Amino acid sequence: MRRLERDEIDELLVRKGVGVLAMVDDGQPYAVPVSFGYDSDRMVFPMQWGGGYGSRKSRAIDANPNVCLTVYEQDTDDEAVWRSVVITGEIAEIGENEQEQAYASLAANAEFPADFGIWGIPFEEVEFRLFGLSTNHCTGREFAAKYGGRD
């Protein structure tokens, strides 16, 4: 196992547009896959959430903004090699003056399902909130099932 350098972390976060967001909901762990955009200049993760203000995610975040986002990948050239990035911190809603940049970040690399009907309501009726998560507390690692002489 080896630690990823900051530029390697940035590259992984640009490549991947989905991760697992872990929260605390009424004292219990709660983790869900989320799409995200990444803007390495601002070191912020704007996240777009569907489901409205009464969703479980919204209630959990409103009660406790401390979260953990995990992003991982399997190397496309060597399937024995895996990389992960873990970001912890307080998530906060993005203000109106920063939303244009947040949407640009989402457009650049967020991954979304082809059919937004997964929420069971028409896309036009889905309420979105934008959240940011600083990458100040961010670590990355690479590990392999078989190192075979790799450093």
CSV table of C-alpha atoms in Angstrom, one decimal:
chain,number,residue,atom,x,y,z
A,1,MET,CA,0.0,0.0,0.0
A,2,ARG,CA,1.2,3.5,-0.7
A,3,ARG,CA,-0.2,7.0,-0.1
A,4,LEU,CA,-1.4,9.0,-3.1
A,5,GLU,CA,0.1,12.4,-3.7
A,6,ARG,CA,-2.2,15.4,-4.0
A,7,ASP,CA,-2.1,15.5,-7.8
A,8,GLU,CA,-3.0,11.8,-7.9
A,9,ILE,CA,-5.9,12.4,-5.6
A,10,ASP,CA,-7.1,15.3,-7.8
A,11,GLU,CA,-6.8,13.1,-10.9
A,12,LEU,CA,-8.9,10.4,-9.3
A,13,LEU,CA,-11.6,12.8,-8.2
A,14,VAL,CA,-11.8,14.3,-11.7
A,15,ARG,CA,-12.0,10.8,-13.3
A,16,LYS,CA,-14.7,9.6,-10.9
A,17,GLY,CA,-18.0,11.4,-10.4
A,18,VAL,CA,-19.7,9.2,-7.9
A,19,GLY,CA,-18.8,8.1,-4.3
A,20,VAL,CA,-20.3,6.9,-1.1
A,21,LEU,CA,-21.4,9.6,1.4
A,22,ALA,CA,-21.6,8.4,5.0
A,23,MET,CA,-23.6,10.4,7.5
A,24,VAL,CA,-25.2,9.8,10.9
A,25,ASP,CA,-29.0,9.6,11.1
A,26,ASP,CA,-30.5,9.5,14.6
A,27,GLY,CA,-27.3,7.9,16.0
A,28,GLN,CA,-27.1,5.3,13.3
A,29,PRO,CA,-24.6,5.1,10.3
A,30,TYR,CA,-26.2,5.9,7.0
A,31,ALA,CA,-24.3,5.8,3.7
A,32,VAL,CA,-25.6,6.4,0.2
A,33,PRO,CA,-24.0,6.7,-3.3
A,34,VAL,CA,-23.9,10.3,-4.5
A,35,SER,CA,-22.9,12.0,-7.7
A,36,PHE,CA,-20.4,14.9,-7.3
A,37,GLY,CA,-18.6,17.5,-9.2
A,38,TYR,CA,-15.0,18.4,-8.4
A,39,ASP,CA,-13.2,21.7,-8.7
A,40,SER,CA,-9.6,21.3,-7.7
A,41,ASP,CA,-9.0,25.1,-7.7
A,42,ARG,CA,-11.6,25.6,-5.0
A,43,MET,CA,-11.1,22.3,-3.2
A,44,VAL,CA,-14.9,22.0,-2.9
A,45,PHE,CA,-17.3,19.2,-3.7
A,46,PRO,CA,-20.6,20.6,-5.0
A,47,MET,CA,-23.1,17.8,-4.6
A,48,GLN,CA,-26.5,17.7,-6.2
A,49,TRP,CA,-29.2,15.9,-4.2
A,50,GLY,CA,-32.6,14.9,-5.3
A,51,GLY,CA,-35.6,14.0,-3.1
A,52,GLY,CA,-36.4,17.4,-1.7
A,53,TYR,CA,-35.8,19.0,1.7
A,54,GLY,CA,-37.6,16.3,3.6
A,55,SER,CA,-35.3,13.5,2.4
A,56,ARG,CA,-33.5,11.3,4.9
A,57,LYS,CA,-30.2,12.8,3.6
A,58,SER,CA,-31.4,16.3,4.3
A,59,ARG,CA,-32.6,15.4,7.8
A,60,ALA,CA,-29.3,13.7,8.6
A,61,ILE,CA,-27.2,16.6,7.3
A,62,ASP,CA,-29.3,19.2,9.1
A,63,ALA,CA,-29.0,17.3,12.4
A,64,ASN,CA,-25.2,16.6,12.0
A,65,PRO,CA,-23.1,18.1,9.1
A,66,ASN,CA,-20.1,15.8,9.8
A,67,VAL,CA,-19.7,13.4,6.9
A,68,CYS,CA,-17.3,11.1,5.2
A,69,LEU,CA,-17.1,10.8,1.4
A,70,THR,CA,-15.3,7.7,-0.1
A,71,VAL,CA,-14.4,7.5,-3.7
A,72,TYR,CA,-12.7,4.5,-5.1
A,73,GLU,CA,-11.7,2.8,-8.4
A,74,GLN,CA,-10.1,-0.3,-9.8
A,75,ASP,CA,-7.2,0.3,-12.2
A,76,THR,CA,-8.3,-0.2,-15.8
A,77,ASP,CA,-4.9,-1.5,-16.8
A,78,ASP,CA,-4.2,-3.7,-13.8
A,79,GLU,CA,-7.2,-5.1,-12.1
A,80,ALA,CA,-5.2,-6.1,-9.0
A,81,VAL,CA,-4.6,-2.3,-8.2
A,82,TRP,CA,-7.2,-0.3,-6.4
A,83,ARG,CA,-7.2,3.4,-5.3
A,84,SER,CA,-9.4,5.2,-2.8
A,85,VAL,CA,-9.8,8.7,-1.5
A,86,VAL,CA,-11.5,9.5,1.8
A,87,ILE,CA,-12.7,13.0,2.6
A,88,THR,CA,-14.0,14.0,6.1
A,89,GLY,CA,-15.5,17.2,7.3
A,90,GLU,CA,-18.6,19.4,7.6
A,91,ILE,CA,-20.8,19.5,4.6
A,92,ALA,CA,-22.6,22.9,4.0
A,93,GLU,CA,-25.2,24.1,1.5
A,94,ILE,CA,-23.7,26.2,-1.3
A,95,GLY,CA,-24.8,29.8,-1.4
A,96,GLU,CA,-26.6,31.4,-4.3
A,97,ASN,CA,-23.5,33.4,-5.3
A,98,GLU,CA,-21.5,30.2,-5.8
A,99,GLN,CA,-24.1,28.1,-7.5
A,100,GLU,CA,-23.0,28.8,-11.1
A,101,GLN,CA,-19.5,27.5,-10.4
A,102,ALA,CA,-21.0,24.5,-8.5
A,103,TYR,CA,-23.2,23.6,-11.5
A,104,ALA,CA,-20.1,23.9,-13.8
A,105,SER,CA,-18.3,21.5,-11.6
A,106,LEU,CA,-21.2,19.0,-11.8
A,107,ALA,CA,-21.3,19.3,-15.5
A,108,ALA,CA,-17.6,18.6,-15.8
A,109,ASN,CA,-17.4,15.2,-14.2
A,110,ALA,CA,-20.5,14.2,-12.1
A,111,GLU,CA,-21.9,10.8,-13.0
A,112,PHE,CA,-25.7,10.5,-13.1
A,113,PRO,CA,-28.0,7.6,-14.0
A,114,ALA,CA,-29.4,7.8,-17.5
A,115,ASP,CA,-33.0,7.9,-16.1
A,116,PHE,CA,-33.7,10.2,-13.2
A,117,GLY,CA,-37.0,8.3,-12.7
A,118,ILE,CA,-35.2,6.4,-10.0
A,119,TRP,CA,-36.8,8.8,-7.4
A,120,GLY,CA,-40.2,7.7,-8.7
A,121,ILE,CA,-41.2,11.3,-9.6
A,122,PRO,CA,-40.7,13.3,-12.8
A,123,PHE,CA,-37.4,15.0,-13.1
A,124,GLU,CA,-39.1,18.4,-13.4
A,125,GLU,CA,-40.5,17.9,-9.9
A,126,VAL,CA,-37.2,16.9,-8.2
A,127,GLU,CA,-35.9,19.5,-5.8
A,128,PHE,CA,-32.1,20.0,-5.8
A,129,ARG,CA,-29.8,21.3,-3.1
A,130,LEU,CA,-26.2,22.0,-3.7
A,131,PHE,CA,-23.7,21.1,-1.0
A,132,GLY,CA,-20.0,21.7,-0.6
A,133,LEU,CA,-17.4,19.6,1.2
A,134,SER,CA,-13.9,20.9,1.7
A,135,THR,CA,-11.0,18.6,0.8
A,136,ASN,CA,-8.8,19.9,3.7
A,137,HIS,CA,-9.1,16.5,5.4
A,138,CYS,CA,-8.4,14.2,2.5
A,139,THR,CA,-6.3,11.1,2.2
A,140,GLY,CA,-5.7,8.7,-0.7
A,141,ARG,CA,-4.2,5.3,-1.0
A,142,GLU,CA,-3.3,2.8,-3.6
A,143,PHE,CA,-3.2,-0.9,-2.9
A,144,ALA,CA,-2.9,-4.1,-4.8
A,145,ALA,CA,-4.1,-7.7,-4.3
A,146,LYS,CA,-0.8,-8.9,-5.6
A,147,TYR,CA,2.2,-6.6,-5.5
A,148,GLY,CA,4.5,-8.7,-7.6
A,149,GLY,CA,7.5,-6.5,-6.9
A,150,ARG,CA,5.6,-3.2,-7.1
A,151,ASP,CA,6.7,-0.4,-4.7
